[in-house]
Amino acid sequence: MIRIQNIMTKEVSYYDPDIEDKLKLYCKNEHITYLPSFDFKKVYFLHNEAFENKEIEKSLKITPDLYVFDEDLLKQFQKGKHILFVFDQNLIVGIIHFSDYNRVEVYTYLYELIANLERGLRKFLVLNNLSNNDMLKFFEKHASSNGVYKGKFDKYKDYGNKFNLVGPFESFELSDLVALCDDKEIIRINHELLELRNKVMHSVSSVKNEDYEQDPLIYNFESFEAFFNDAIKLQSEFRRIHNRVEIGG
């Protein structure tokens, strides 16, 4: 399970009153809102061309071992002007901005979760007495009204013994597995996860820029919220399928 410590920024910049003018420029250029004090007790917030100091609120503090898709984190990001401070006991060890969720470590974790969901769905279909032939029949059933399924039926109809070279349903995509589950009415999987799967597999940034050409460092919080909630749905669906497989379908 991926933790905050895996994606946080560890090299933290601090507020120094002796170079305040330089820090103002630095914060503007880097789109940084907060700077912690050297003693970690306060944070300096750049507002209207001036730094305002205040205590770091408890709601802005998180621990490095926190799961990155902990549901309470979304609320904390909303309260904390989109940045949180990572504390190990009384020592600040990092800062995390919601755009850090574009890091490769997050996508690697989600890739593994999606792969495990697909494996679970294949096992689930087998436990419900379905086989590759049922998938072919599904493609054939919808071939006349859906060009995608017609193409898949034409591709696989003569596979025959080729299916025996891999495990059951391993020749098919996640979208096919989800569609067959729907058609057989054995379980309904959230279709939004298919879009998340495609983003992850193609390494498409899910936390979007407001306007990349104008400023590549300003990110859209609504896109982060959607991505975060989709990841929670993915985790929930994985657990649901894993549970069904464990109890025998």
PDB file of C-alpha atoms in Angstrom:
ATOM      1  CA  MET A   1       0.000   0.000   0.000  1.00  0.00           C
ATOM      2  CA  ILE A   2       1.389   3.385  -1.005  1.00  0.00           C
ATOM      3  CA  ARG A   3       2.027   5.936   1.755  1.00  0.00           C
ATOM      4  CA  ILE A   4       2.443   9.709   1.934  1.00  0.00           C
ATOM      5  CA  GLN A   5       6.170   9.248   2.513  1.00  0.00           C
ATOM      6  CA  ASN A   6       6.421   7.709  -0.971  1.00  0.00           C
ATOM      7  CA  ILE A   7       5.244  10.841  -2.798  1.00  0.00           C
ATOM      8  CA  MET A   8       5.904  13.827  -0.499  1.00  0.00           C
ATOM      9  CA  THR A   9       8.505  16.501  -1.225  1.00  0.00           C
ATOM     10  CA  LYS A  10      11.302  15.979   1.277  1.00  0.00           C
ATOM     11  CA  GLU A  11      13.498  18.948   0.384  1.00  0.00           C
ATOM     12  CA  VAL A  12      11.605  21.704   2.199  1.00  0.00           C
ATOM     13  CA  SER A  13      12.334  25.426   1.879  1.00  0.00           C
ATOM     14  CA  TYR A  14      12.027  27.539   5.031  1.00  0.00           C
ATOM     15  CA  TYR A  15      11.136  31.095   5.873  1.00  0.00           C
ATOM     16  CA  ASP A  16      14.166  33.285   6.593  1.00  0.00           C
ATOM     17  CA  PRO A  17      13.438  36.923   7.577  1.00  0.00           C
ATOM     18  CA  ASP A  18      16.850  38.024   6.337  1.00  0.00           C
ATOM     19  CA  ILE A  19      16.031  37.129   2.730  1.00  0.00           C
ATOM     20  CA  GLU A  20      12.308  37.825   2.727  1.00  0.00           C
ATOM     21  CA  ASP A  21      12.306  39.655  -0.626  1.00  0.00           C
ATOM     22  CA  LYS A  22      14.084  36.769  -2.325  1.00  0.00           C
ATOM     23  CA  LEU A  23      11.655  34.316  -0.769  1.00  0.00           C
ATOM     24  CA  LYS A  24       8.665  36.294  -2.081  1.00  0.00           C
ATOM     25  CA  LEU A  25      10.025  35.999  -5.601  1.00  0.00           C
ATOM     26  CA  TYR A  26      10.908  32.342  -5.054  1.00  0.00           C
ATOM     27  CA  CYS A  27       7.409  31.503  -3.808  1.00  0.00           C
ATOM     28  CA  LYS A  28       5.772  33.294  -6.743  1.00  0.00           C
ATOM     29  CA  ASN A  29       7.980  31.559  -9.294  1.00  0.00           C
ATOM     30  CA  GLU A  30       7.486  28.133  -7.727  1.00  0.00           C
ATOM     31  CA  HIS A  31       3.811  28.698  -6.849  1.00  0.00           C
ATOM     32  CA  ILE A  32       4.481  28.014  -3.176  1.00  0.00           C
ATOM     33  CA  THR A  33       1.964  29.367  -0.671  1.00  0.00           C
ATOM     34  CA  TYR A  34       3.470  28.295   2.644  1.00  0.00           C
ATOM     35  CA  LEU A  35       6.961  28.243   4.144  1.00  0.00           C
ATOM     36  CA  PRO A  36       7.609  26.666   7.562  1.00  0.00           C
ATOM     37  CA  SER A  37       9.783  28.327  10.190  1.00  0.00           C
ATOM     38  CA  PHE A  38      13.154  26.874  11.139  1.00  0.00           C
ATOM     39  CA  ASP A  39      11.749  25.581  14.437  1.00  0.00           C
ATOM     40  CA  PHE A  40       8.764  23.937  12.655  1.00  0.00           C
ATOM     41  CA  LYS A  41       6.289  25.652  14.982  1.00  0.00           C
ATOM     42  CA  LYS A  42       4.899  28.213  12.541  1.00  0.00           C
ATOM     43  CA  VAL A  43       4.132  28.565   8.888  1.00  0.00           C
ATOM     44  CA  TYR A  44       4.530  31.713   6.825  1.00  0.00           C
ATOM     45  CA  PHE A  45       1.739  32.324   4.363  1.00  0.00           C
ATOM     46  CA  LEU A  46       2.378  34.630   1.401  1.00  0.00           C
ATOM     47  CA  HIS A  47      -0.640  36.878   1.043  1.00  0.00           C
ATOM     48  CA  ASN A  48      -0.908  40.210  -0.791  1.00  0.00           C
ATOM     49  CA  GLU A  49       2.850  40.618  -1.188  1.00  0.00           C
ATOM     50  CA  ALA A  50       3.535  39.966   2.498  1.00  0.00           C
ATOM     51  CA  PHE A  51       4.279  36.970   4.682  1.00  0.00           C
ATOM     52  CA  GLU A  52       1.852  36.313   7.510  1.00  0.00           C
ATOM     53  CA  ASN A  53       2.912  33.890  10.210  1.00  0.00           C
ATOM     54  CA  LYS A  54       0.596  31.577  12.088  1.00  0.00           C
ATOM     55  CA  GLU A  55       0.676  28.308  13.919  1.00  0.00           C
ATOM     56  CA  ILE A  56       0.460  25.210  11.759  1.00  0.00           C
ATOM     57  CA  GLU A  57      -3.074  24.017  12.328  1.00  0.00           C
ATOM     58  CA  LYS A  58      -3.654  20.440  13.333  1.00  0.00           C
ATOM     59  CA  SER A  59      -5.823  19.951  10.244  1.00  0.00           C
ATOM     60  CA  LEU A  60      -2.785  20.714   8.044  1.00  0.00           C
ATOM     61  CA  LYS A  61      -0.614  18.061   9.685  1.00  0.00           C
ATOM     62  CA  ILE A  62      -0.446  14.464   8.488  1.00  0.00           C
ATOM     63  CA  THR A  63       1.874  11.539   9.170  1.00  0.00           C
ATOM     64  CA  PRO A  64       4.229   9.956   6.629  1.00  0.00           C
ATOM     65  CA  ASP A  65       2.686   6.496   7.032  1.00  0.00           C
ATOM     66  CA  LEU A  66      -0.804   7.652   6.021  1.00  0.00           C
ATOM     67  CA  TYR A  67      -2.347   5.868   3.015  1.00  0.00           C
ATOM     68  CA  VAL A  68      -2.381   8.294   0.074  1.00  0.00           C
ATOM     69  CA  PHE A  69      -6.052   7.589  -0.708  1.00  0.00           C
ATOM     70  CA  ASP A  70      -7.295   7.875   2.862  1.00  0.00           C
ATOM     71  CA  GLU A  71     -10.739   9.458   2.422  1.00  0.00           C
ATOM     72  CA  ASP A  72     -10.115  12.124   5.093  1.00  0.00           C
ATOM     73  CA  LEU A  73      -7.156  13.446   3.101  1.00  0.00           C
ATOM     74  CA  LEU A  74      -9.391  15.011   0.478  1.00  0.00           C
ATOM     75  CA  LYS A  75     -11.081  17.168   3.108  1.00  0.00           C
ATOM     76  CA  GLN A  76      -7.710  18.170   4.538  1.00  0.00           C
ATOM     77  CA  PHE A  77      -6.457  19.263   1.128  1.00  0.00           C
ATOM     78  CA  GLN A  78      -9.595  21.361   0.700  1.00  0.00           C
ATOM     79  CA  LYS A  79      -9.030  23.099   4.056  1.00  0.00           C
ATOM     80  CA  GLY A  80      -5.287  23.522   3.655  1.00  0.00           C
ATOM     81  CA  LYS A  81      -5.256  25.543   0.441  1.00  0.00           C
ATOM     82  CA  HIS A  82      -4.184  22.338  -1.327  1.00  0.00           C
ATOM     83  CA  ILE A  83      -0.961  21.722   0.631  1.00  0.00           C
ATOM     84  CA  LEU A  84      -0.291  19.675   3.767  1.00  0.00           C
ATOM     85  CA  PHE A  85       2.675  19.323   6.128  1.00  0.00           C
ATOM     86  CA  VAL A  86       4.070  15.895   6.913  1.00  0.00           C
ATOM     87  CA  PHE A  87       5.175  15.467  10.529  1.00  0.00           C
ATOM     88  CA  ASP A  88       6.997  12.591  12.180  1.00  0.00           C
ATOM     89  CA  GLN A  89       6.142  13.293  15.803  1.00  0.00           C
ATOM     90  CA  ASN A  90       7.198  16.973  16.240  1.00  0.00           C
ATOM     91  CA  LEU A  91       9.537  17.124  13.260  1.00  0.00           C
ATOM     92  CA  ILE A  92       8.441  18.243   9.803  1.00  0.00           C
ATOM     93  CA  VAL A  93       9.774  15.767   7.259  1.00  0.00           C
ATOM     94  CA  GLY A  94       8.037  16.891   4.107  1.00  0.00           C
ATOM     95  CA  ILE A  95       5.321  18.804   2.305  1.00  0.00           C
ATOM     96  CA  ILE A  96       2.744  17.440  -0.080  1.00  0.00           C
ATOM     97  CA  HIS A  97       0.712  19.273  -2.728  1.00  0.00           C
ATOM     98  CA  PHE A  98      -2.216  17.615  -4.486  1.00  0.00           C
ATOM     99  CA  SER A  99      -0.263  17.707  -7.770  1.00  0.00           C
ATOM    100  CA  ASP A 100       2.152  15.178  -6.217  1.00  0.00           C
ATOM    101  CA  TYR A 101      -0.506  12.587  -7.053  1.00  0.00           C
ATOM    102  CA  ASN A 102       0.780  12.723 -10.633  1.00  0.00           C
ATOM    103  CA  ARG A 103       3.974  11.000  -9.488  1.00  0.00           C
ATOM    104  CA  VAL A 104       4.955   7.692 -11.061  1.00  0.00           C
ATOM    105  CA  GLU A 105       4.713   5.963  -7.663  1.00  0.00           C
ATOM    106  CA  VAL A 106       0.944   6.617  -7.582  1.00  0.00           C
ATOM    107  CA  TYR A 107       0.469   5.245 -11.083  1.00  0.00           C
ATOM    108  CA  THR A 108       2.589   2.178 -10.326  1.00  0.00           C
ATOM    109  CA  TYR A 109       0.385   1.433  -7.319  1.00  0.00           C
ATOM    110  CA  LEU A 110      -2.853   1.904  -9.277  1.00  0.00           C
ATOM    111  CA  TYR A 111      -1.504  -0.193 -12.153  1.00  0.00           C
ATOM    112  CA  GLU A 112      -0.957  -3.089  -9.753  1.00  0.00           C
ATOM    113  CA  LEU A 113      -4.395  -2.612  -8.211  1.00  0.00           C
ATOM    114  CA  ILE A 114      -6.052  -2.654 -11.646  1.00  0.00           C
ATOM    115  CA  ALA A 115      -4.074  -5.757 -12.664  1.00  0.00           C
ATOM    116  CA  ASN A 116      -5.231  -7.523  -9.505  1.00  0.00           C
ATOM    117  CA  LEU A 117      -8.824  -6.462 -10.177  1.00  0.00           C
ATOM    118  CA  GLU A 118      -8.614  -7.997 -13.664  1.00  0.00           C
ATOM    119  CA  ARG A 119      -7.202 -11.246 -12.268  1.00  0.00           C
ATOM    120  CA  GLY A 120      -9.981 -11.326  -9.703  1.00  0.00           C
ATOM    121  CA  LEU A 121     -12.660 -10.780 -12.350  1.00  0.00           C
ATOM    122  CA  ARG A 122     -11.334 -13.669 -14.438  1.00  0.00           C
ATOM    123  CA  LYS A 123     -11.490 -15.981 -11.419  1.00  0.00           C
ATOM    124  CA  PHE A 124     -14.957 -14.680 -10.584  1.00  0.00           C
ATOM    125  CA  LEU A 125     -16.236 -15.452 -14.093  1.00  0.00           C
ATOM    126  CA  VAL A 126     -14.851 -18.982 -13.906  1.00  0.00           C
ATOM    127  CA  LEU A 127     -16.463 -19.490 -10.496  1.00  0.00           C
ATOM    128  CA  ASN A 128     -19.760 -18.560 -12.159  1.00  0.00           C
ATOM    129  CA  ASN A 129     -19.270 -21.377 -14.690  1.00  0.00           C
ATOM    130  CA  LEU A 130     -18.388 -19.090 -17.585  1.00  0.00           C
ATOM    131  CA  SER A 131     -15.681 -19.687 -20.175  1.00  0.00           C
ATOM    132  CA  ASN A 132     -14.019 -18.103 -23.214  1.00  0.00           C
ATOM    133  CA  ASN A 133     -16.867 -19.473 -25.330  1.00  0.00           C
ATOM    134  CA  ASP A 134     -19.331 -17.362 -23.346  1.00  0.00           C
ATOM    135  CA  MET A 135     -17.297 -14.282 -24.228  1.00  0.00           C
ATOM    136  CA  LEU A 136     -17.374 -15.252 -27.911  1.00  0.00           C
ATOM    137  CA  LYS A 137     -21.138 -15.701 -27.727  1.00  0.00           C
ATOM    138  CA  PHE A 138     -21.398 -12.272 -26.095  1.00  0.00           C
ATOM    139  CA  PHE A 139     -19.389 -10.672 -28.925  1.00  0.00           C
ATOM    140  CA  GLU A 140     -21.504 -12.474 -31.541  1.00  0.00           C
ATOM    141  CA  LYS A 141     -24.731 -11.431 -29.816  1.00  0.00           C
ATOM    142  CA  HIS A 142     -23.838  -7.740 -30.083  1.00  0.00           C
ATOM    143  CA  ALA A 143     -21.850  -7.849 -33.348  1.00  0.00           C
ATOM    144  CA  SER A 144     -24.713  -6.647 -35.531  1.00  0.00           C
ATOM    145  CA  SER A 145     -25.287  -3.498 -33.462  1.00  0.00           C
ATOM    146  CA  ASN A 146     -21.759  -2.720 -32.258  1.00  0.00           C
ATOM    147  CA  GLY A 147     -18.780  -2.459 -34.583  1.00  0.00           C
ATOM    148  CA  VAL A 148     -16.300  -2.918 -31.738  1.00  0.00           C
ATOM    149  CA  TYR A 149     -17.826  -6.223 -30.722  1.00  0.00           C
ATOM    150  CA  LYS A 150     -18.044  -7.323 -34.352  1.00  0.00           C
ATOM    151  CA  GLY A 151     -14.315  -6.703 -34.691  1.00  0.00           C
ATOM    152  CA  LYS A 152     -13.628  -8.696 -31.539  1.00  0.00           C
ATOM    153  CA  PHE A 153     -15.824 -11.574 -32.654  1.00  0.00           C
ATOM    154  CA  ASP A 154     -14.050 -11.696 -36.027  1.00  0.00           C
ATOM    155  CA  LYS A 155     -10.702 -11.635 -34.230  1.00  0.00           C
ATOM    156  CA  TYR A 156     -11.401 -14.425 -31.762  1.00  0.00           C
ATOM    157  CA  LYS A 157     -13.928 -16.708 -33.514  1.00  0.00           C
ATOM    158  CA  ASP A 158     -11.211 -18.926 -34.998  1.00  0.00           C
ATOM    159  CA  TYR A 159      -8.864 -18.890 -31.992  1.00  0.00           C
ATOM    160  CA  GLY A 160      -9.845 -22.425 -30.981  1.00  0.00           C
ATOM    161  CA  ASN A 161      -6.904 -24.073 -29.210  1.00  0.00           C
ATOM    162  CA  LYS A 162      -5.051 -20.758 -28.981  1.00  0.00           C
ATOM    163  CA  PHE A 163      -7.184 -20.013 -25.937  1.00  0.00           C
ATOM    164  CA  ASN A 164      -5.540 -22.984 -24.207  1.00  0.00           C
ATOM    165  CA  LEU A 165      -2.137 -21.258 -24.343  1.00  0.00           C
ATOM    166  CA  VAL A 166      -3.213 -18.800 -21.637  1.00  0.00           C
ATOM    167  CA  GLY A 167      -5.551 -18.864 -18.660  1.00  0.00           C
ATOM    168  CA  PRO A 168      -9.345 -18.386 -18.935  1.00  0.00           C
ATOM    169  CA  PHE A 169     -10.348 -14.893 -20.135  1.00  0.00           C
ATOM    170  CA  GLU A 170      -6.717 -13.717 -20.333  1.00  0.00           C
ATOM    171  CA  SER A 171      -7.109 -12.857 -24.008  1.00  0.00           C
ATOM    172  CA  PHE A 172      -9.704 -10.199 -23.222  1.00  0.00           C
ATOM    173  CA  GLU A 173      -9.596  -6.635 -21.908  1.00  0.00           C
ATOM    174  CA  LEU A 174     -10.993  -5.344 -18.633  1.00  0.00           C
ATOM    175  CA  SER A 175     -13.850  -3.651 -20.520  1.00  0.00           C
ATOM    176  CA  ASP A 176     -14.811  -7.045 -21.995  1.00  0.00           C
ATOM    177  CA  LEU A 177     -14.826  -8.689 -18.566  1.00  0.00           C
ATOM    178  CA  VAL A 178     -16.976  -5.904 -17.127  1.00  0.00           C
ATOM    179  CA  ALA A 179     -19.386  -6.084 -20.072  1.00  0.00           C
ATOM    180  CA  LEU A 180     -19.790  -9.857 -19.750  1.00  0.00           C
ATOM    181  CA  CYS A 181     -20.499  -9.519 -16.035  1.00  0.00           C
ATOM    182  CA  ASP A 182     -23.186  -6.958 -16.881  1.00  0.00           C
ATOM    183  CA  ASP A 183     -24.678  -9.127 -19.616  1.00  0.00           C
ATOM    184  CA  LYS A 184     -24.876 -12.182 -17.373  1.00  0.00           C
ATOM    185  CA  GLU A 185     -26.161 -10.040 -14.480  1.00  0.00           C
ATOM    186  CA  ILE A 186     -23.745 -11.627 -12.012  1.00  0.00           C
ATOM    187  CA  ILE A 187     -22.189  -8.370 -10.795  1.00  0.00           C
ATOM    188  CA  ARG A 188     -22.091  -4.755 -11.962  1.00  0.00           C
ATOM    189  CA  ILE A 189     -18.713  -3.019 -11.971  1.00  0.00           C
ATOM    190  CA  ASN A 190     -18.460   0.785 -11.909  1.00  0.00           C
ATOM    191  CA  HIS A 191     -17.805   1.745 -15.547  1.00  0.00           C
ATOM    192  CA  GLU A 192     -15.940   4.912 -14.526  1.00  0.00           C
ATOM    193  CA  LEU A 193     -13.033   2.664 -13.591  1.00  0.00           C
ATOM    194  CA  LEU A 194     -12.477   1.858 -17.266  1.00  0.00           C
ATOM    195  CA  GLU A 195     -11.521   5.477 -17.929  1.00  0.00           C
ATOM    196  CA  LEU A 196      -9.205   5.451 -14.900  1.00  0.00           C
ATOM    197  CA  ARG A 197      -7.659   2.231 -16.167  1.00  0.00           C
ATOM    198  CA  ASN A 198      -6.918   3.814 -19.550  1.00  0.00           C
ATOM    199  CA  LYS A 199      -5.318   6.883 -17.937  1.00  0.00           C
ATOM    200  CA  VAL A 200      -3.111   4.730 -15.745  1.00  0.00           C
ATOM    201  CA  MET A 201      -2.088   2.351 -18.525  1.00  0.00           C
ATOM    202  CA  HIS A 202      -1.205   5.237 -20.832  1.00  0.00           C
ATOM    203  CA  SER A 203       0.396   7.368 -18.086  1.00  0.00           C
ATOM    204  CA  VAL A 204      -1.980  10.273 -18.716  1.00  0.00           C
ATOM    205  CA  SER A 205      -1.788  12.864 -15.927  1.00  0.00           C
ATOM    206  CA  SER A 206      -5.038  12.760 -13.971  1.00  0.00           C
ATOM    207  CA  VAL A 207      -4.333  15.955 -12.015  1.00  0.00           C
ATOM    208  CA  LYS A 208      -4.727  18.482 -14.823  1.00  0.00           C
ATOM    209  CA  ASN A 209      -3.152  21.879 -15.370  1.00  0.00           C
ATOM    210  CA  GLU A 210      -5.371  24.955 -15.408  1.00  0.00           C
ATOM    211  CA  ASP A 211      -3.621  26.076 -18.603  1.00  0.00           C
ATOM    212  CA  TYR A 212      -0.366  24.285 -19.411  1.00  0.00           C
ATOM    213  CA  GLU A 213       0.791  26.803 -22.002  1.00  0.00           C
ATOM    214  CA  GLN A 214       0.188  29.768 -19.715  1.00  0.00           C
ATOM    215  CA  ASP A 215       1.646  28.152 -16.595  1.00  0.00           C
ATOM    216  CA  PRO A 216       2.540  24.443 -16.258  1.00  0.00           C
ATOM    217  CA  LEU A 217       2.781  24.668 -12.450  1.00  0.00           C
ATOM    218  CA  ILE A 218      -0.827  25.662 -11.712  1.00  0.00           C
ATOM    219  CA  TYR A 219      -3.093  22.661 -11.298  1.00  0.00           C
ATOM    220  CA  ASN A 220      -6.840  22.130 -11.292  1.00  0.00           C
ATOM    221  CA  PHE A 221      -8.132  20.926  -7.930  1.00  0.00           C
ATOM    222  CA  GLU A 222     -11.415  19.589  -9.348  1.00  0.00           C
ATOM    223  CA  SER A 223      -9.484  17.146 -11.545  1.00  0.00           C
ATOM    224  CA  PHE A 224      -7.637  15.952  -8.438  1.00  0.00           C
ATOM    225  CA  GLU A 225     -10.913  15.416  -6.582  1.00  0.00           C
ATOM    226  CA  ALA A 226     -12.269  13.316  -9.450  1.00  0.00           C
ATOM    227  CA  PHE A 227      -9.068  11.264  -9.658  1.00  0.00           C
ATOM    228  CA  PHE A 228      -8.974  10.748  -5.884  1.00  0.00           C
ATOM    229  CA  ASN A 229     -12.598   9.573  -5.782  1.00  0.00           C
ATOM    230  CA  ASP A 230     -12.058   7.239  -8.760  1.00  0.00           C
ATOM    231  CA  ALA A 231      -9.098   5.673  -6.953  1.00  0.00           C
ATOM    232  CA  ILE A 232     -11.290   5.069  -3.903  1.00  0.00           C
ATOM    233  CA  LYS A 233     -13.927   3.432  -6.132  1.00  0.00           C
ATOM    234  CA  LEU A 234     -11.231   1.237  -7.683  1.00  0.00           C
ATOM    235  CA  GLN A 235     -10.074   0.116  -4.254  1.00  0.00           C
ATOM    236  CA  SER A 236     -13.662  -0.642  -3.251  1.00  0.00           C
ATOM    237  CA  GLU A 237     -14.348  -2.664  -6.417  1.00  0.00           C
ATOM    238  CA  PHE A 238     -11.135  -4.631  -5.970  1.00  0.00           C
ATOM    239  CA  ARG A 239     -12.142  -5.559  -2.418  1.00  0.00           C
ATOM    240  CA  ARG A 240     -15.648  -6.510  -3.565  1.00  0.00           C
ATOM    241  CA  ILE A 241     -14.365  -8.849  -6.271  1.00  0.00           C
ATOM    242  CA  HIS A 242     -11.671 -10.278  -3.992  1.00  0.00           C
ATOM    243  CA  ASN A 243     -14.373 -11.007  -1.403  1.00  0.00           C
ATOM    244  CA  ARG A 244     -16.606 -12.748  -3.961  1.00  0.00           C
ATOM    245  CA  VAL A 245     -13.706 -14.926  -5.116  1.00  0.00           C
ATOM    246  CA  GLU A 246     -12.753 -15.822  -1.553  1.00  0.00           C
ATOM    247  CA  ILE A 247     -16.270 -17.019  -0.733  1.00  0.00           C
ATOM    248  CA  GLY A 248     -16.536 -18.952  -3.978  1.00  0.00           C
ATOM    249  CA  GLY A 249     -18.404 -16.609  -6.312  1.00  0.00           C
TER     250      GLY A 249
END
